Amino acid sequence: MSTVPASDKPKEDKQKEIEKRERIVCRVARELQDGFYVNLGIGMPTLVANHVPKGMEVILQSENGMLGVGPYPIEGQEDPDLINAGKETVSEIPGTAYFSSADSFAMIRGGHIDLSVLGAMEVDEQGSLANWMIPGKMVKGMGGAMDLVASARRVVVAMEHTTRDGKPKILKKCTLPLTGIGVVDTIVTEMAYIKVTREGLLLEEVAPGLSVDEVQKFTEPKLKVSADLKEMKGI
């Protein structure tokens, strides 16, 4: 029987969601390298901007034509003219440049993005990604995801390990319309850090307090376990 008062349950659930997201974005931030040009997808991936390691120069790019995206602004210091591709207010770093969406996509399609971090509804064991639409539901457009997965030098998916009703989001084969086939290099969830290889999904890190069996329980394809399995950490 739960010991949490009903009035506090929504607060507790919200706190757990925040902790999940922080664990994911902190781990993704460890993939950044000095001098990287990085595109952060709409939603959770944008939070990575708040966790760029101190002293590291990483240039964040947004499809709407901004190069040099900074962390989320402090409340009260927002500039409504500074927004990312998800229409969220952002800050700028010294030297930030602005240009047309056409030039922004020329940068992406030209292969100048070192790392693309995207959310996902489904990823499968071949590294195929579904993240742009659910049939029957309204969709504003495919956005830049298809260009990013086709052109970025490396693609990292940042997502929760399961759906809200506890079903796996890492599948043997995606069921939703695909964004790209065999495009994902790495999957980061609140449970694990997984690399996509030719031999299948390689489990390299497990979140604190979890076992390999618990991660496998919520993952549809069979995971290969790294001989150097580690505990997943943030920055």
mmCIF file of N, CA, C and O in Angstrom, residues 92-195:
data_model
loop_
_atom_site.group_PDB
_atom_site.id
_atom_site.type_symbol
_atom_site.label_atom_id
_atom_site.label_comp_id
_atom_site.label_asym_id
_atom_site.label_seq_id
_atom_site.Cartn_x
_atom_site.Cartn_y
_atom_site.Cartn_z
ATOM 1 N N GLU A 92 22.108 33.062 -26.117
ATOM 2 C CA GLU A 92 23.146 33.005 -27.136
ATOM 3 C C GLU A 92 24.516 33.081 -26.473
ATOM 4 O O GLU A 92 24.651 33.594 -25.356
ATOM 5 N N ILE A 93 25.536 32.555 -27.153
ATOM 6 C CA ILE A 93 26.891 32.652 -26.648
ATOM 7 C C ILE A 93 27.635 33.700 -27.462
ATOM 8 O O ILE A 93 27.175 34.089 -28.547
ATOM 9 N N PRO A 94 28.777 34.217 -26.979
ATOM 10 C CA PRO A 94 29.536 35.194 -27.770
ATOM 11 C C PRO A 94 29.874 34.628 -29.154
ATOM 12 O O PRO A 94 30.320 33.493 -29.276
ATOM 13 N N GLY A 95 29.619 35.429 -30.184
ATOM 14 C CA GLY A 95 29.914 34.995 -31.543
ATOM 15 C C GLY A 95 28.770 34.287 -32.233
ATOM 16 O O GLY A 95 28.928 33.799 -33.359
ATOM 17 N N THR A 96 27.606 34.229 -31.600
ATOM 18 C CA THR A 96 26.442 33.581 -32.211
ATOM 19 C C THR A 96 26.128 34.202 -33.580
ATOM 20 O O THR A 96 26.174 35.418 -33.745
ATOM 21 N N ALA A 97 25.811 33.334 -34.531
ATOM 22 C CA ALA A 97 25.494 33.793 -35.886
ATOM 23 C C ALA A 97 24.064 33.402 -36.238
ATOM 24 O O ALA A 97 23.554 32.380 -35.775
ATOM 25 N N TYR A 98 23.436 34.237 -37.056
ATOM 26 C CA TYR A 98 22.067 33.988 -37.496
ATOM 27 C C TYR A 98 22.026 33.977 -39.023
ATOM 28 O O TYR A 98 22.704 34.769 -39.678
ATOM 29 N N PHE A 99 21.225 33.079 -39.583
ATOM 30 C CA PHE A 99 21.147 32.969 -41.034
ATOM 31 C C PHE A 99 19.817 32.326 -41.408
ATOM 32 O O PHE A 99 19.029 31.943 -40.531
ATOM 33 N N SER A 100 19.573 32.174 -42.688
ATOM 34 C CA SER A 100 18.301 31.634 -43.160
ATOM 35 C C SER A 100 18.195 30.139 -42.881
ATOM 36 O O SER A 100 19.205 29.448 -42.687
ATOM 37 N N SER A 101 16.977 29.648 -42.893
ATOM 38 C CA SER A 101 16.735 28.211 -42.728
ATOM 39 C C SER A 101 17.388 27.432 -43.866
ATOM 40 O O SER A 101 17.892 26.316 -43.662
ATOM 41 N N ALA A 102 17.415 28.021 -45.059
ATOM 42 C CA ALA A 102 18.046 27.353 -46.211
ATOM 43 C C ALA A 102 19.535 27.139 -45.957
ATOM 44 O O ALA A 102 20.086 26.061 -46.215
ATOM 45 N N ASP A 103 20.201 28.158 -45.417
ATOM 46 C CA ASP A 103 21.630 28.026 -45.096
ATOM 47 C C ASP A 103 21.839 27.024 -43.965
ATOM 48 O O ASP A 103 22.818 26.281 -43.951
ATOM 49 N N SER A 104 20.902 27.011 -43.025
ATOM 50 C CA SER A 104 20.994 26.076 -41.903
ATOM 51 C C SER A 104 20.944 24.632 -42.396
ATOM 52 O O SER A 104 21.743 23.785 -41.977
ATOM 53 N N PHE A 105 20.027 24.353 -43.310
ATOM 54 C CA PHE A 105 19.916 22.995 -43.849
ATOM 55 C C PHE A 105 21.056 22.661 -44.798
ATOM 56 O O PHE A 105 21.436 21.503 -44.942
ATOM 57 N N ALA A 106 21.635 23.681 -45.416
ATOM 58 C CA ALA A 106 22.825 23.439 -46.242
ATOM 59 C C ALA A 106 23.977 22.980 -45.360
ATOM 60 O O ALA A 106 24.766 22.109 -45.744
ATOM 61 N N MET A 107 24.051 23.540 -44.154
ATOM 62 C CA MET A 107 25.074 23.125 -43.193
ATOM 63 C C MET A 107 24.855 21.672 -42.779
ATOM 64 O O MET A 107 25.793 20.877 -42.708
ATOM 65 N N ILE A 108 23.602 21.319 -42.521
ATOM 66 C CA ILE A 108 23.277 19.944 -42.113
ATOM 67 C C ILE A 108 23.548 18.973 -43.262
ATOM 68 O O ILE A 108 24.266 17.978 -43.099
ATOM 69 N N ARG A 109 22.998 19.272 -44.426
ATOM 70 C CA ARG A 109 23.122 18.360 -45.578
ATOM 71 C C ARG A 109 24.554 18.276 -46.092
ATOM 72 O O ARG A 109 24.931 17.295 -46.743
ATOM 73 N N GLY A 110 25.339 19.296 -45.779
ATOM 74 C CA GLY A 110 26.729 19.294 -46.211
ATOM 75 C C GLY A 110 27.630 18.455 -45.316
ATOM 76 O O GLY A 110 28.836 18.374 -45.545
ATOM 77 N N GLY A 111 27.052 17.848 -44.281
ATOM 78 C CA GLY A 111 27.825 16.974 -43.403
ATOM 79 C C GLY A 111 28.664 17.701 -42.371
ATOM 80 O O GLY A 111 29.691 17.183 -41.916
ATOM 81 N N HIS A 112 28.237 18.900 -41.981
ATOM 82 C CA HIS A 112 29.028 19.698 -41.039
ATOM 83 C C HIS A 112 28.582 19.560 -39.581
ATOM 84 O O HIS A 112 29.108 20.255 -38.710
ATOM 85 N N ILE A 113 27.617 18.683 -39.312
ATOM 86 C CA ILE A 113 27.166 18.446 -37.934
ATOM 87 C C ILE A 113 27.865 17.194 -37.407
ATOM 88 O O ILE A 113 27.716 16.103 -37.959
ATOM 89 N N ASP A 114 28.651 17.367 -36.356
ATOM 90 C CA ASP A 114 29.394 16.237 -35.781
ATOM 91 C C ASP A 114 28.488 15.280 -35.028
ATOM 92 O O ASP A 114 28.693 14.063 -35.045
ATOM 93 N N LEU A 115 27.489 15.837 -34.343
ATOM 94 C CA LEU A 115 26.632 15.013 -33.483
ATOM 95 C C LEU A 115 25.206 15.541 -33.513
ATOM 96 O O LEU A 115 24.975 16.744 -33.349
ATOM 97 N N SER A 116 24.265 14.648 -33.735
ATOM 98 C CA SER A 116 22.846 14.992 -33.681
ATOM 99 C C SER A 116 22.199 14.198 -32.554
ATOM 100 O O SER A 116 22.343 12.974 -32.489
ATOM 101 N N VAL A 117 21.526 14.903 -31.648
ATOM 102 C CA VAL A 117 20.838 14.261 -30.520
ATOM 103 C C VAL A 117 19.337 14.416 -30.744
ATOM 104 O O VAL A 117 18.825 15.535 -30.836
ATOM 105 N N LEU A 118 18.643 13.283 -30.849
ATOM 106 C CA LEU A 118 17.218 13.297 -31.178
ATOM 107 C C LEU A 118 16.405 12.480 -30.179
ATOM 108 O O LEU A 118 16.907 11.508 -29.601
ATOM 109 N N GLY A 119 15.162 12.856 -30.003
ATOM 110 C CA GLY A 119 14.233 12.032 -29.247
ATOM 111 C C GLY A 119 13.683 10.947 -30.159
ATOM 112 O O GLY A 119 13.943 10.950 -31.372
ATOM 113 N N ALA A 120 12.933 10.018 -29.596
ATOM 114 C CA ALA A 120 12.384 8.934 -30.420
ATOM 115 C C ALA A 120 11.131 8.351 -29.803
ATOM 116 O O ALA A 120 10.976 8.335 -28.582
ATOM 117 N N MET A 121 10.253 7.873 -30.675
ATOM 118 C CA MET A 121 9.103 7.096 -30.222
ATOM 119 C C MET A 121 9.445 5.616 -30.259
ATOM 120 O O MET A 121 8.990 4.840 -29.437
ATOM 121 N N GLU A 122 10.300 5.238 -31.247
ATOM 122 C CA GLU A 122 10.760 3.853 -31.374
ATOM 123 C C GLU A 122 12.158 3.830 -31.985
ATOM 124 O O GLU A 122 12.483 4.649 -32.844
ATOM 125 N N VAL A 123 12.962 2.881 -31.538
ATOM 126 C CA VAL A 123 14.251 2.568 -32.167
ATOM 127 C C VAL A 123 14.312 1.048 -32.241
ATOM 128 O O VAL A 123 13.868 0.357 -31.315
ATOM 129 N N ASP A 124 14.867 0.500 -33.331
ATOM 130 C CA ASP A 124 14.954 -0.962 -33.388
ATOM 131 C C ASP A 124 16.402 -1.436 -33.377
ATOM 132 O O ASP A 124 17.347 -0.631 -33.354
ATOM 133 N N GLU A 125 16.573 -2.763 -33.367
ATOM 134 C CA GLU A 125 17.907 -3.327 -33.185
ATOM 135 C C GLU A 125 18.828 -3.103 -34.383
ATOM 136 O O GLU A 125 20.038 -3.309 -34.284
ATOM 137 N N GLN A 126 18.274 -2.672 -35.512
ATOM 138 C CA GLN A 126 19.114 -2.317 -36.660
ATOM 139 C C GLN A 126 19.509 -0.832 -36.646
ATOM 140 O O GLN A 126 20.213 -0.362 -37.533
ATOM 141 N N GLY A 127 19.024 -0.113 -35.646
ATOM 142 C CA GLY A 127 19.323 1.307 -35.566
ATOM 143 C C GLY A 127 18.385 2.174 -36.377
ATOM 144 O O GLY A 127 18.666 3.351 -36.627
ATOM 145 N N SER A 128 17.252 1.617 -36.783
ATOM 146 C CA SER A 128 16.243 2.417 -37.481
ATOM 147 C C SER A 128 15.474 3.245 -36.455
ATOM 148 O O SER A 128 15.293 2.825 -35.308
ATOM 149 N N LEU A 129 15.015 4.404 -36.883
ATOM 150 C CA LEU A 129 14.412 5.375 -35.974
ATOM 151 C C LEU A 129 13.031 5.814 -36.459
ATOM 152 O O LEU A 129 12.826 6.069 -37.643
ATOM 153 N N ALA A 130 12.084 5.891 -35.523
ATOM 154 C CA ALA A 130 10.754 6.451 -35.796
ATOM 155 C C ALA A 130 10.513 7.556 -34.770
ATOM 156 O O ALA A 130 10.429 7.273 -33.574
ATOM 157 N N ASN A 131 10.442 8.800 -35.241
ATOM 158 C CA ASN A 131 10.255 9.885 -34.271
ATOM 159 C C ASN A 131 9.469 11.078 -34.801
ATOM 160 O O ASN A 131 9.446 12.130 -34.180
ATOM 161 N N TRP A 132 8.807 10.905 -35.957
ATOM 162 C CA TRP A 132 8.176 12.102 -36.503
ATOM 163 C C TRP A 132 6.660 12.064 -36.589
ATOM 164 O O TRP A 132 6.026 13.122 -36.641
ATOM 165 N N MET A 133 6.033 10.886 -36.562
ATOM 166 C CA MET A 133 4.563 10.893 -36.606
ATOM 167 C C MET A 133 3.965 9.584 -36.115
ATOM 168 O O MET A 133 4.623 8.536 -36.125
ATOM 169 N N ILE A 134 2.714 9.702 -35.649
ATOM 170 C CA ILE A 134 1.892 8.539 -35.313
ATOM 171 C C ILE A 134 0.692 8.590 -36.252
ATOM 172 O O ILE A 134 -0.039 9.592 -36.273
ATOM 173 N N PRO A 135 0.484 7.557 -37.086
ATOM 174 C CA PRO A 135 -0.638 7.571 -38.036
ATOM 175 C C PRO A 135 -1.967 7.892 -37.353
ATOM 176 O O PRO A 135 -2.270 7.372 -36.277
ATOM 177 N N GLY A 136 -2.723 8.785 -37.969
ATOM 178 C CA GLY A 136 -4.029 9.157 -37.425
ATOM 179 C C GLY A 136 -3.992 10.367 -36.526
ATOM 180 O O GLY A 136 -5.027 10.936 -36.196
ATOM 181 N N LYS A 137 -2.790 10.792 -36.105
ATOM 182 C CA LYS A 137 -2.670 11.970 -35.254
ATOM 183 C C LYS A 137 -2.107 13.125 -36.072
ATOM 184 O O LYS A 137 -1.319 12.937 -36.996
ATOM 185 N N MET A 138 -2.515 14.332 -35.694
ATOM 186 C CA MET A 138 -2.085 15.510 -36.430
ATOM 187 C C MET A 138 -0.571 15.688 -36.297
ATOM 188 O O MET A 138 -0.016 15.520 -35.223
ATOM 189 N N VAL A 139 0.064 16.024 -37.396
ATOM 190 C CA VAL A 139 1.504 16.279 -37.381
ATOM 191 C C VAL A 139 1.753 17.581 -38.139
ATOM 192 O O VAL A 139 1.181 17.817 -39.193
ATOM 193 N N LYS A 140 2.591 18.446 -37.545
ATOM 194 C CA LYS A 140 2.857 19.744 -38.168
ATOM 195 C C LYS A 140 3.795 19.618 -39.360
ATOM 196 O O LYS A 140 3.812 20.457 -40.245
ATOM 197 N N GLY A 141 4.595 18.566 -39.357
ATOM 198 C CA GLY A 141 5.562 18.367 -40.435
ATOM 199 C C GLY A 141 6.694 17.489 -39.935
ATOM 200 O O GLY A 141 6.811 17.234 -38.744
ATOM 201 N N MET A 142 7.529 17.045 -40.832
ATOM 202 C CA MET A 142 8.603 16.138 -40.435
ATOM 203 C C MET A 142 9.794 16.864 -39.827
ATOM 204 O O MET A 142 10.673 16.249 -39.255
ATOM 205 N N GLY A 143 9.838 18.190 -39.966
ATOM 206 C CA GLY A 143 10.935 18.939 -39.382
ATOM 207 C C GLY A 143 12.264 18.582 -40.026
ATOM 208 O O GLY A 143 12.329 18.171 -41.189
ATOM 209 N N GLY A 144 13.341 18.705 -39.254
ATOM 210 C CA GLY A 144 14.661 18.460 -39.816
ATOM 211 C C GLY A 144 15.242 17.103 -39.502
ATOM 212 O O GLY A 144 16.382 16.803 -39.884
ATOM 213 N N ALA A 145 14.467 16.258 -38.805
ATOM 214 C CA ALA A 145 15.013 14.977 -38.341
ATOM 215 C C ALA A 145 15.547 14.110 -39.470
ATOM 216 O O ALA A 145 16.613 13.502 -39.346
ATOM 217 N N MET A 146 14.826 14.039 -40.577
ATOM 218 C CA MET A 146 15.258 13.166 -41.676
ATOM 219 C C MET A 146 16.575 13.641 -42.275
ATOM 220 O O MET A 146 17.433 12.828 -42.635
ATOM 221 N N ASP A 147 16.758 14.956 -42.375
ATOM 222 C CA ASP A 147 18.021 15.484 -42.870
ATOM 223 C C ASP A 147 19.151 15.212 -41.882
ATOM 224 O O ASP A 147 20.266 14.865 -42.276
ATOM 225 N N LEU A 148 18.847 15.371 -40.603
ATOM 226 C CA LEU A 148 19.876 15.190 -39.573
ATOM 227 C C LEU A 148 20.371 13.750 -39.496
ATOM 228 O O LEU A 148 21.571 13.498 -39.413
ATOM 229 N N VAL A 149 19.443 12.789 -39.512
ATOM 230 C CA VAL A 149 19.883 11.390 -39.395
ATOM 231 C C VAL A 149 20.616 10.918 -40.644
ATOM 232 O O VAL A 149 21.446 10.007 -40.600
ATOM 233 N N ALA A 150 20.316 11.565 -41.784
ATOM 234 C CA ALA A 150 20.972 11.178 -43.028
ATOM 235 C C ALA A 150 22.342 11.826 -43.188
ATOM 236 O O ALA A 150 23.195 11.306 -43.910
ATOM 237 N N SER A 151 22.565 12.951 -42.483
ATOM 238 C CA SER A 151 23.765 13.737 -42.763
ATOM 239 C C SER A 151 24.729 13.917 -41.594
ATOM 240 O O SER A 151 25.921 14.158 -41.814
ATOM 241 N N ALA A 152 24.246 13.839 -40.356
ATOM 242 C CA ALA A 152 25.131 14.040 -39.198
ATOM 243 C C ALA A 152 26.141 12.893 -39.115
ATOM 244 O O ALA A 152 25.850 11.763 -39.493
ATOM 245 N N ARG A 153 27.330 13.206 -38.640
ATOM 246 C CA ARG A 153 28.378 12.183 -38.543
ATOM 247 C C ARG A 153 28.048 11.122 -37.501
ATOM 248 O O ARG A 153 28.487 9.979 -37.624
ATOM 249 N N ARG A 154 27.280 11.491 -36.487
ATOM 250 C CA ARG A 154 26.885 10.521 -35.467
ATOM 251 C C ARG A 154 25.519 10.907 -34.928
ATOM 252 O O ARG A 154 25.216 12.091 -34.741
ATOM 253 N N VAL A 155 24.670 9.905 -34.683
ATOM 254 C CA VAL A 155 23.307 10.137 -34.196
ATOM 255 C C VAL A 155 23.112 9.436 -32.850
ATOM 256 O O VAL A 155 23.301 8.219 -32.747
ATOM 257 N N VAL A 156 22.742 10.224 -31.852
ATOM 258 C CA VAL A 156 22.451 9.690 -30.519
ATOM 259 C C VAL A 156 20.976 9.909 -30.225
ATOM 260 O O VAL A 156 20.462 11.024 -30.395
ATOM 261 N N VAL A 157 20.286 8.868 -29.794
ATOM 262 C CA VAL A 157 18.884 8.983 -29.398
ATOM 263 C C VAL A 157 18.812 9.130 -27.882
ATOM 264 O O VAL A 157 19.409 8.346 -27.140
ATOM 265 N N ALA A 158 18.100 10.157 -27.433
ATOM 266 C CA ALA A 158 17.876 10.396 -26.010
ATOM 267 C C ALA A 158 16.382 10.244 -25.754
ATOM 268 O O ALA A 158 15.579 11.044 -26.236
ATOM 269 N N MET A 159 15.993 9.202 -25.029
ATOM 270 C CA MET A 159 14.565 8.948 -24.814
ATOM 271 C C MET A 159 14.357 8.134 -23.543
ATOM 272 O O MET A 159 15.293 7.525 -23.012
ATOM 273 N N GLU A 160 13.120 8.129 -23.044
ATOM 274 C CA GLU A 160 12.783 7.243 -21.940
ATOM 275 C C GLU A 160 12.703 5.817 -22.476
ATOM 276 O O GLU A 160 12.349 5.598 -23.637
ATOM 277 N N HIS A 161 13.035 4.854 -21.636
ATOM 278 C CA HIS A 161 13.176 3.474 -22.083
ATOM 279 C C HIS A 161 11.845 2.835 -22.481
ATOM 280 O O HIS A 161 11.811 1.956 -23.347
ATOM 281 N N THR A 162 10.753 3.272 -21.856
ATOM 282 C CA THR A 162 9.437 2.693 -22.138
ATOM 283 C C THR A 162 8.402 3.773 -22.402
ATOM 284 O O THR A 162 8.625 4.950 -22.124
ATOM 285 N N THR A 163 7.256 3.350 -22.922
ATOM 286 C CA THR A 163 6.127 4.254 -23.087
ATOM 287 C C THR A 163 5.505 4.509 -21.714
ATOM 288 O O THR A 163 5.893 3.895 -20.718
ATOM 289 N N ARG A 164 4.533 5.384 -21.665
ATOM 290 C CA ARG A 164 3.894 5.704 -20.377
ATOM 291 C C ARG A 164 3.198 4.498 -19.754
ATOM 292 O O ARG A 164 3.037 4.421 -18.536
ATOM 293 N N ASP A 165 2.794 3.539 -20.598
ATOM 294 C CA ASP A 165 2.148 2.338 -20.055
ATOM 295 C C ASP A 165 3.128 1.174 -19.920
ATOM 296 O O ASP A 165 2.727 0.015 -19.797
ATOM 297 N N GLY A 166 4.423 1.488 -19.942
ATOM 298 C CA GLY A 166 5.430 0.479 -19.634
ATOM 299 C C GLY A 166 5.850 -0.438 -20.764
ATOM 300 O O GLY A 166 6.559 -1.419 -20.540
ATOM 301 N N LYS A 167 5.465 -0.122 -22.007
ATOM 302 C CA LYS A 167 5.848 -0.969 -23.141
ATOM 303 C C LYS A 167 7.210 -0.529 -23.689
ATOM 304 O O LYS A 167 7.545 0.656 -23.680
ATOM 305 N N PRO A 168 8.012 -1.480 -24.187
ATOM 306 C CA PRO A 168 9.336 -1.136 -24.709
ATOM 307 C C PRO A 168 9.266 -0.169 -25.886
ATOM 308 O O PRO A 168 8.384 -0.260 -26.733
ATOM 309 N N LYS A 169 10.230 0.753 -25.935
ATOM 310 C CA LYS A 169 10.381 1.640 -27.082
ATOM 311 C C LYS A 169 11.556 1.196 -27.953
ATOM 312 O O LYS A 169 11.720 1.666 -29.063
ATOM 313 N N ILE A 170 12.367 0.275 -27.400
ATOM 314 C CA ILE A 170 13.446 -0.338 -28.171
ATOM 315 C C ILE A 170 12.923 -1.682 -28.657
ATOM 316 O O ILE A 170 12.660 -2.595 -27.860
ATOM 317 N N LEU A 171 12.722 -1.791 -29.959
ATOM 318 C CA LEU A 171 12.008 -2.931 -30.544
ATOM 319 C C LEU A 171 12.888 -3.756 -31.485
ATOM 320 O O LEU A 171 13.959 -3.324 -31.900
ATOM 321 N N LYS A 172 12.385 -4.944 -31.821
ATOM 322 C CA LYS A 172 13.067 -5.747 -32.843
ATOM 323 C C LYS A 172 12.925 -5.068 -34.203
ATOM 324 O O LYS A 172 13.849 -5.079 -35.012
ATOM 325 N N LYS A 173 11.751 -4.476 -34.437
ATOM 326 C CA LYS A 173 11.511 -3.744 -35.688
ATOM 327 C C LYS A 173 10.510 -2.626 -35.414
ATOM 328 O O LYS A 173 9.481 -2.857 -34.785
ATOM 329 N N CYS A 174 10.827 -1.422 -35.865
ATOM 330 C CA CYS A 174 9.925 -0.288 -35.655
ATOM 331 C C CYS A 174 8.572 -0.540 -36.323
ATOM 332 O O CYS A 174 8.501 -1.131 -37.405
ATOM 333 N N THR A 175 7.505 -0.082 -35.673
ATOM 334 C CA THR A 175 6.155 -0.238 -36.215
ATOM 335 C C THR A 175 5.607 1.080 -36.769
ATOM 336 O O THR A 175 4.672 1.075 -37.558
ATOM 337 N N LEU A 176 6.176 2.200 -36.350
ATOM 338 C CA LEU A 176 5.721 3.509 -36.804
ATOM 339 C C LEU A 176 6.475 3.926 -38.070
ATOM 340 O O LEU A 176 7.525 3.361 -38.388
ATOM 341 N N PRO A 177 5.955 4.928 -38.800
ATOM 342 C CA PRO A 177 6.658 5.410 -39.993
ATOM 343 C C PRO A 177 8.095 5.823 -39.650
ATOM 344 O O PRO A 177 8.326 6.514 -38.654
ATOM 345 N N LEU A 178 9.033 5.408 -40.487
ATOM 346 C CA LEU A 178 10.448 5.618 -40.183
ATOM 347 C C LEU A 178 10.944 7.019 -40.537
ATOM 348 O O LEU A 178 10.535 7.618 -41.517
ATOM 349 N N THR A 179 11.857 7.481 -39.684
ATOM 350 C CA THR A 179 12.598 8.713 -39.953
ATOM 351 C C THR A 179 13.847 8.371 -40.750
ATOM 352 O O THR A 179 14.282 9.124 -41.617
ATOM 353 N N GLY A 180 14.446 7.219 -40.420
ATOM 354 C CA GLY A 180 15.640 6.774 -41.121
ATOM 355 C C GLY A 180 15.901 5.303 -40.840
ATOM 356 O O GLY A 180 15.508 4.788 -39.792
ATOM 357 N N ILE A 181 16.550 4.628 -41.773
ATOM 358 C CA ILE A 181 16.853 3.196 -41.638
ATOM 359 C C ILE A 181 18.337 3.018 -41.275
ATOM 360 O O ILE A 181 19.222 3.516 -41.983
ATOM 361 N N GLY A 182 18.579 2.335 -40.161
ATOM 362 C CA GLY A 182 19.951 2.054 -39.742
ATOM 363 C C GLY A 182 20.792 3.291 -39.496
ATOM 364 O O GLY A 182 21.978 3.316 -39.834
ATOM 365 N N VAL A 183 20.197 4.326 -38.896
ATOM 366 C CA VAL A 183 20.893 5.611 -38.745
ATOM 367 C C VAL A 183 21.399 5.888 -37.327
ATOM 368 O O VAL A 183 22.250 6.752 -37.123
ATOM 369 N N VAL A 184 20.879 5.162 -36.344
ATOM 370 C CA VAL A 184 21.216 5.447 -34.946
ATOM 371 C C VAL A 184 22.514 4.749 -34.548
ATOM 372 O O VAL A 184 22.711 3.571 -34.827
ATOM 373 N N ASP A 185 23.388 5.494 -33.891
ATOM 374 C CA ASP A 185 24.652 4.935 -33.399
ATOM 375 C C ASP A 185 24.572 4.530 -31.930
ATOM 376 O O ASP A 185 25.145 3.514 -31.531
ATOM 377 N N THR A 186 23.877 5.348 -31.133
ATOM 378 C CA THR A 186 23.836 5.136 -29.680
ATOM 379 C C THR A 186 22.463 5.483 -29.137
ATOM 380 O O THR A 186 21.823 6.438 -29.599
ATOM 381 N N ILE A 187 22.009 4.702 -28.146
ATOM 382 C CA ILE A 187 20.732 4.959 -27.465
ATOM 383 C C ILE A 187 21.022 5.231 -25.995
ATOM 384 O O ILE A 187 21.691 4.429 -25.329
ATOM 385 N N VAL A 188 20.512 6.357 -25.489
ATOM 386 C CA VAL A 188 20.671 6.690 -24.076
ATOM 387 C C VAL A 188 19.284 6.833 -23.452
ATOM 388 O O VAL A 188 18.481 7.654 -23.904
ATOM 389 N N THR A 189 19.004 6.019 -22.440
ATOM 390 C CA THR A 189 17.747 6.108 -21.700
ATOM 391 C C THR A 189 18.072 6.273 -20.213
ATOM 392 O O THR A 189 19.241 6.277 -19.827
ATOM 393 N N GLU A 190 17.019 6.387 -19.396
ATOM 394 C CA GLU A 190 17.257 6.477 -17.951
ATOM 395 C C GLU A 190 17.730 5.152 -17.376
ATOM 396 O O GLU A 190 18.227 5.097 -16.248
ATOM 397 N N MET A 191 17.602 4.075 -18.154
ATOM 398 C CA MET A 191 18.012 2.748 -17.691
ATOM 399 C C MET A 191 19.391 2.322 -18.176
ATOM 400 O O MET A 191 20.080 1.562 -17.495
ATOM 401 N N ALA A 192 19.779 2.782 -19.376
ATOM 402 C CA ALA A 192 20.971 2.197 -19.977
ATOM 403 C C ALA A 192 21.590 3.065 -21.069
ATOM 404 O O ALA A 192 20.967 3.986 -21.599
ATOM 405 N N TYR A 193 22.831 2.699 -21.380
ATOM 406 C CA TYR A 193 23.580 3.266 -22.501
ATOM 407 C C TYR A 193 23.863 2.099 -23.439
ATOM 408 O O TYR A 193 24.533 1.131 -23.065
ATOM 409 N N ILE A 194 23.331 2.181 -24.660
ATOM 410 C CA ILE A 194 23.368 1.052 -25.597
ATOM 411 C C ILE A 194 23.937 1.496 -26.938
ATOM 412 O O ILE A 194 23.511 2.516 -27.494
ATOM 413 N N LYS A 195 24.877 0.731 -27.465
ATOM 414 C CA LYS A 195 25.426 1.016 -28.782
ATOM 415 C C LYS A 195 24.798 0.094 -29.820
ATOM 416 O O LYS A 195 24.571 -1.091 -29.553
#
